[in-house]
Tab-separated table of C-alpha atoms in Angstrom:
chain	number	residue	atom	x	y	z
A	1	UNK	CA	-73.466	-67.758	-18.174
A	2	UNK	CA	-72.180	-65.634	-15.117
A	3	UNK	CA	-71.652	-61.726	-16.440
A	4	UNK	CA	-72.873	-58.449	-16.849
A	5	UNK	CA	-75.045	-57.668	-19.887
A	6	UNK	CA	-76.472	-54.149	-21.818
A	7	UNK	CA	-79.202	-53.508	-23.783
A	8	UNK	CA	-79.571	-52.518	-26.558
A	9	UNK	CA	-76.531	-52.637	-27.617
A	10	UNK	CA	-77.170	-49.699	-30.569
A	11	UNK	CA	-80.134	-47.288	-29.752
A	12	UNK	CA	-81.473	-44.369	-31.741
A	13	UNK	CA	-83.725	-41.601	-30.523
A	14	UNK	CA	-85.001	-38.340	-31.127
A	15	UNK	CA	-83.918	-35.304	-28.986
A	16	UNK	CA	-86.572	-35.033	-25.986
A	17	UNK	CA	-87.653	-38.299	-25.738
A	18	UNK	CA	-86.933	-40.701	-22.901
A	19	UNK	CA	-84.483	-43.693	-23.055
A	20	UNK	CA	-83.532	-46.679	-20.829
A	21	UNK	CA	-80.391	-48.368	-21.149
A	22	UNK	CA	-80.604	-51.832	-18.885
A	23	UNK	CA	-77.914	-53.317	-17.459
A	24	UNK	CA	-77.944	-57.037	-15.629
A	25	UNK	CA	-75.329	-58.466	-13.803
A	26	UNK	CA	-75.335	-62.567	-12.355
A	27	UNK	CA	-72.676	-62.485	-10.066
A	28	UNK	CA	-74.230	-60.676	-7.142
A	29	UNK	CA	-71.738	-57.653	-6.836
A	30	UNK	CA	-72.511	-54.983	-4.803
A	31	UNK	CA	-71.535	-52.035	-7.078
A	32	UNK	CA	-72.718	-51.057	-10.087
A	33	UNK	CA	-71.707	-48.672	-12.469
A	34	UNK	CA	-72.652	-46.059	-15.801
A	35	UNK	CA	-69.813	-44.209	-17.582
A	36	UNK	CA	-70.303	-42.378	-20.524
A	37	UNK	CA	-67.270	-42.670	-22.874
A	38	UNK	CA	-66.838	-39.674	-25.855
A	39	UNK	CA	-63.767	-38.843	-27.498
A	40	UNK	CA	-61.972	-36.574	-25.666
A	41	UNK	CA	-62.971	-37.300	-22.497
A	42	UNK	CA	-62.133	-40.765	-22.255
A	43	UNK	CA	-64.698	-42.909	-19.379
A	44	UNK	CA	-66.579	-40.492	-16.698
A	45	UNK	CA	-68.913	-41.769	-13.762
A	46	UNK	CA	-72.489	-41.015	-14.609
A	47	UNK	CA	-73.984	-42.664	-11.213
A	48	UNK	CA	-73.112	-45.762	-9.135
A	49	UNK	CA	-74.777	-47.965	-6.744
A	50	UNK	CA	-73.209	-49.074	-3.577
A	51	UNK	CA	-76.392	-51.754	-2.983
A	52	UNK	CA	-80.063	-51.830	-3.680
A	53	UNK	CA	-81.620	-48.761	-2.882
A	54	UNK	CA	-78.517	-46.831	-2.526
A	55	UNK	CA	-77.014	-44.524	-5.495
A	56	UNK	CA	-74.793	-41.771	-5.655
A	57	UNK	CA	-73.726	-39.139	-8.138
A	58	UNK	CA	-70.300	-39.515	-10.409
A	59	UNK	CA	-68.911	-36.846	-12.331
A	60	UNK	CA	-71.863	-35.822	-14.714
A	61	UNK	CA	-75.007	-37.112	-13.606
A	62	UNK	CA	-77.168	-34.075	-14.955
A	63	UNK	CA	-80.060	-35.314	-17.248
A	64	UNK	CA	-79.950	-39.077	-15.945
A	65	UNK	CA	-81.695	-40.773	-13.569
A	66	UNK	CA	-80.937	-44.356	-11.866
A	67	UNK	CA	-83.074	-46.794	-9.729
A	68	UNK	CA	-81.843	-49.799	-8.570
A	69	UNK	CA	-84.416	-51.968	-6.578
A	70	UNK	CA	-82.858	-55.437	-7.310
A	71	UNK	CA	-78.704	-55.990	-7.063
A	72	UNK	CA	-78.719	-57.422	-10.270
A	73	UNK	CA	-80.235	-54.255	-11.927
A	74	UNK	CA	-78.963	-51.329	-12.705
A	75	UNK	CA	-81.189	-49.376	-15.118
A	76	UNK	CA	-80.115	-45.709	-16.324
A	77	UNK	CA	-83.244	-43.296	-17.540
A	78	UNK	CA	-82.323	-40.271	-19.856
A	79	UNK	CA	-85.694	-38.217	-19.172
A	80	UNK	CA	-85.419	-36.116	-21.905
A	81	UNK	CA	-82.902	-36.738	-24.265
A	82	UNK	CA	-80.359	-34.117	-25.576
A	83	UNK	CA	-78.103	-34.513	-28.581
A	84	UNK	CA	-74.879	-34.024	-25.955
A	85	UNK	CA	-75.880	-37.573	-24.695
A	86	UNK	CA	-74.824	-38.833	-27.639
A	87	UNK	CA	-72.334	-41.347	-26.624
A	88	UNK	CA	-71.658	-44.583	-25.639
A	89	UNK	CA	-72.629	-46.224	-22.257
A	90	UNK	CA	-71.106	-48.650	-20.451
A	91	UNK	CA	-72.403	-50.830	-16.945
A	92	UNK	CA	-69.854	-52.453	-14.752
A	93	UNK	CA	-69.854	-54.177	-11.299
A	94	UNK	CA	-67.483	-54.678	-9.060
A	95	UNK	CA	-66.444	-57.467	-6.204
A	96	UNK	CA	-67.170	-55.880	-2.409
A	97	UNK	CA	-64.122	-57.425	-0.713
A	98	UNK	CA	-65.123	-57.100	3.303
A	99	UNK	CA	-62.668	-55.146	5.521
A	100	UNK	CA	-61.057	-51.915	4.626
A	101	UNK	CA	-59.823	-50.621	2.959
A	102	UNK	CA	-62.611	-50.507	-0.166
A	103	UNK	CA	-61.359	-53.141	-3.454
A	104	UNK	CA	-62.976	-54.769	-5.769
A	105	UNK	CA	-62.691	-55.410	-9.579
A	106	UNK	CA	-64.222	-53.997	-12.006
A	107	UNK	CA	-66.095	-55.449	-14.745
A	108	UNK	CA	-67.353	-54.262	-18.043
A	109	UNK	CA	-70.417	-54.912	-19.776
A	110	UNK	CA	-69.709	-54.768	-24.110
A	111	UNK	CA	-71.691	-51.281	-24.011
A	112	UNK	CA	-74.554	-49.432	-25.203
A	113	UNK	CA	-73.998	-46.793	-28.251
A	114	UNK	CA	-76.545	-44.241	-28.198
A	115	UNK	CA	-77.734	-41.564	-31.027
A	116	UNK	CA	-79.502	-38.399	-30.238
A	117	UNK	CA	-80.976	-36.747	-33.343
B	1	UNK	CA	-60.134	-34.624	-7.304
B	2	UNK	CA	-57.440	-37.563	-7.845
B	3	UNK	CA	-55.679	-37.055	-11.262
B	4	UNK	CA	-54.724	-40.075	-13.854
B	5	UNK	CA	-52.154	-39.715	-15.977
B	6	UNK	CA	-51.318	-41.987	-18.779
B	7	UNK	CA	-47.975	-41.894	-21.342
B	8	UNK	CA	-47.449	-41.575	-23.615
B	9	UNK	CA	-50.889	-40.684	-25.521
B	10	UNK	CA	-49.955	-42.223	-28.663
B	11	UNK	CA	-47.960	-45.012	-29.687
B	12	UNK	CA	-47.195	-47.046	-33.044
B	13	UNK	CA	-45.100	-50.134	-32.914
B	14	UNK	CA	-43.434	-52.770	-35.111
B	15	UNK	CA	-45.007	-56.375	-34.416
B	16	UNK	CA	-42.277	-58.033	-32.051
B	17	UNK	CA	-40.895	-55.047	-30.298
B	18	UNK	CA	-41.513	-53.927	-26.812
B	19	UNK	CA	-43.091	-50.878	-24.931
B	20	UNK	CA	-43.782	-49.605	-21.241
B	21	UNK	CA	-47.550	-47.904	-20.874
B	22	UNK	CA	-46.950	-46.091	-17.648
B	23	UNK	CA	-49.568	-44.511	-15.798
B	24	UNK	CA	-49.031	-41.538	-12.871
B	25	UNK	CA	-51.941	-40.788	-9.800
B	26	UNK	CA	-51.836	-37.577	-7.827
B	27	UNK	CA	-53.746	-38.891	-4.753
B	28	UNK	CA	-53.194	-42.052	-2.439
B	29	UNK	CA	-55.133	-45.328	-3.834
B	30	UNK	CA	-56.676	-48.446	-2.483
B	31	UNK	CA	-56.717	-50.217	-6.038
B	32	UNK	CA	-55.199	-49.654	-9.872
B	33	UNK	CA	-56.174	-51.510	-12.476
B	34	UNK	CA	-55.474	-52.130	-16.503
B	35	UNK	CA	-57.394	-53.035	-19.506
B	36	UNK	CA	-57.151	-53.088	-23.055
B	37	UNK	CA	-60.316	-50.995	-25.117
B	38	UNK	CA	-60.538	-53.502	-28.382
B	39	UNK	CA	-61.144	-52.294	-31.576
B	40	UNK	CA	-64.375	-53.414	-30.977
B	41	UNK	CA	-65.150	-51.232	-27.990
B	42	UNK	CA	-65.152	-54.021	-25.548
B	43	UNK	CA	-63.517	-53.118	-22.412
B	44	UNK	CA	-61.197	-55.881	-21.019
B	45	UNK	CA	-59.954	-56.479	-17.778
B	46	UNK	CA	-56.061	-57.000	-17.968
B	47	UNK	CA	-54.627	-56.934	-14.150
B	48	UNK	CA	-56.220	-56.185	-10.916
B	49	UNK	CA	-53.001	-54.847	-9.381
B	50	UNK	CA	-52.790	-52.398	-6.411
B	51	UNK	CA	-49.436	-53.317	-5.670
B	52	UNK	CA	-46.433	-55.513	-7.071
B	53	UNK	CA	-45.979	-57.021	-10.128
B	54	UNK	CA	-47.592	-59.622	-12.126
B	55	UNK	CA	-47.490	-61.488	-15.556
B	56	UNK	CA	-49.924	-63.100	-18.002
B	57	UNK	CA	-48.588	-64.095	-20.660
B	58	UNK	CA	-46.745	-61.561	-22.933
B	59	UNK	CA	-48.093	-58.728	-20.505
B	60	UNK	CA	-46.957	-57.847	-17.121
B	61	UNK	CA	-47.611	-55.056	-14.513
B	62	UNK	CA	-45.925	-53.029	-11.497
B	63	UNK	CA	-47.596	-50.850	-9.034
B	64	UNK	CA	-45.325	-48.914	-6.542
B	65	UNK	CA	-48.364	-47.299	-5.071
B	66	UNK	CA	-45.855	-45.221	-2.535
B	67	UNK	CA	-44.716	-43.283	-5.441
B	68	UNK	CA	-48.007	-42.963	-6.941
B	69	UNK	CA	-47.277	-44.970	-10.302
B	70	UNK	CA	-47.947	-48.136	-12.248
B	71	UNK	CA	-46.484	-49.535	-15.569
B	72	UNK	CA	-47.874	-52.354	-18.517
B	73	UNK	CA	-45.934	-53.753	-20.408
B	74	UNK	CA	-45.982	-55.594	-23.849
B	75	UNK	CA	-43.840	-57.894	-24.905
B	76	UNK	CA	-43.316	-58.856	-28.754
B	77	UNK	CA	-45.919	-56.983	-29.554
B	78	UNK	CA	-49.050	-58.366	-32.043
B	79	UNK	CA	-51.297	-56.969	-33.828
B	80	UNK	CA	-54.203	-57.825	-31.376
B	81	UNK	CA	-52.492	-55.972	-29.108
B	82	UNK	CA	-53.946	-52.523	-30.692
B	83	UNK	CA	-56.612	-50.569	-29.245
B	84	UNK	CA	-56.522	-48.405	-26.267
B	85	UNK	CA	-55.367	-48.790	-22.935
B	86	UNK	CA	-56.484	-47.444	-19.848
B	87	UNK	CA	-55.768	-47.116	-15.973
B	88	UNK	CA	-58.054	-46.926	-13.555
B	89	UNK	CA	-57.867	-46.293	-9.593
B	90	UNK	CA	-59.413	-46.423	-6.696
B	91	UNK	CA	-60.043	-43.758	-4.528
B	92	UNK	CA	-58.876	-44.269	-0.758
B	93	UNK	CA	-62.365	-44.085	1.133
B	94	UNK	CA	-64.441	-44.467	-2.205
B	95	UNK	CA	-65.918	-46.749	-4.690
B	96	UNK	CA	-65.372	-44.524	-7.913
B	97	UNK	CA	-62.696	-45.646	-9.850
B	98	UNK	CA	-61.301	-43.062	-11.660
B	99	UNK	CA	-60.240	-43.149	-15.407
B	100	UNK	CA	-56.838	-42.133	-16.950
B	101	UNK	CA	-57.369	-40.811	-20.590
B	102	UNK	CA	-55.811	-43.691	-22.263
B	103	UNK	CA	-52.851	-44.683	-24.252
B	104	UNK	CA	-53.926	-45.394	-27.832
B	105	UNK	CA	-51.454	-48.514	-28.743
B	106	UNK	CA	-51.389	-49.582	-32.694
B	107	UNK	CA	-49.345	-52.259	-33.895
B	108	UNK	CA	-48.326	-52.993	-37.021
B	109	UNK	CA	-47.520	-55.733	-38.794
């Protein structure tokens, strides 16, 4: 079936050690997506991708690191894990409509809960 | 940057009444749109709406993006209708769709 899909779905790790949450996505969008959601703070932009090989920066990007050298893939790294990562992640993509101005919907994958200890 | 406001924060209902979710942006946008936060975490996508109004169901929406606002609302309310919901816009010029904090709906039976 056509979607957008995490995994794992429920991670735990120890403080320091490196994590990959993957994220797949069949319909070919150009963007993809990682927010971080936490009480308190609602969703924030971790990194985005506008097309392969092209990424940018959201909100809090410090202590992750994102590759993405196929559109359907969108894998975010925690290098060393920190117990302030704690949290859970969600991928989306989004429909590139051509000619400005920028649009496109957004759509969720079901998430990725992750536990620092 | 561009700031989302949602109202109100909280909001308990009877099942069958009605409410307005109204959400306020500080900066011109290309896009808005809604979805509901289950209590399962799932984020669903509820209207794609940068301007006008439109209905599914027992839920519409407005967007009068010259005044810098949208509104949701619920009609007759049902239990499935609790969780969280959330705006989110567009920047003009950008790709980063920007999150409002969230109006955390419970309905009651």
């Amino acid at each position: 079936d056509a979607g957008i899909t995490q995994s794992p779905r429920y991670k735990i790790t120890e403080t320091g050690r490196q994590v990959t949450l993957m994220c797949h996505q069949t319909w070919s969008h150009s963007y993809m997506f990682w927010y971080r959601q936490d009480l308190g703070h609602g969703l924030r932009l971790i990194y985005y991708s506008a097309a392969a090989d092209i990424t940018d920066k959201g909100e809090v990007p410090d202590g992750y690191v994102v590759s993405r050298s196929k559109t359907e893939n969108f894998p975010l790294t925690l290098e060393s894990a920190t117990r302030s990562q704690t949290s859970v992640y969600f991928c989306a993509s989004g429909i590139e409509r051509r000619g400005p101005p920028e649009t496109g919907e957004l759509f969720f994958g079901e998430g990725s809960r992750l536990t620092v200890l | 940057g561009i700031q989302v406001e949602q109202s109100p924060p909280d909001l308990i209902l009877q099942e069958g009444a009605n409410s307005t979710l109204r959400c306020n942006f500080s900066d011109s946008v290309n896009n808005l749109q809604w979805f509901h936060q289950n209590p399962w975490g799932q984020l669903i996508n509820l209207f794609y709406i940068p301007s006008g109004t439109k209905q599914n169901g027992r839920l519409s929406a407005t967007t009068v993006a010259t005044e810098r606002y949208s509104l949701l609302y619920i009609s007759s309310s049902q239990t499935t209708d609790s969780g969280v919901y959330f705006c989110a816009v567009l920047r003009s010029g950008t790709y980063k769709y920007i999150f409002g904090t969230g109006t955390r709906l419970k309905v009651l039976a």
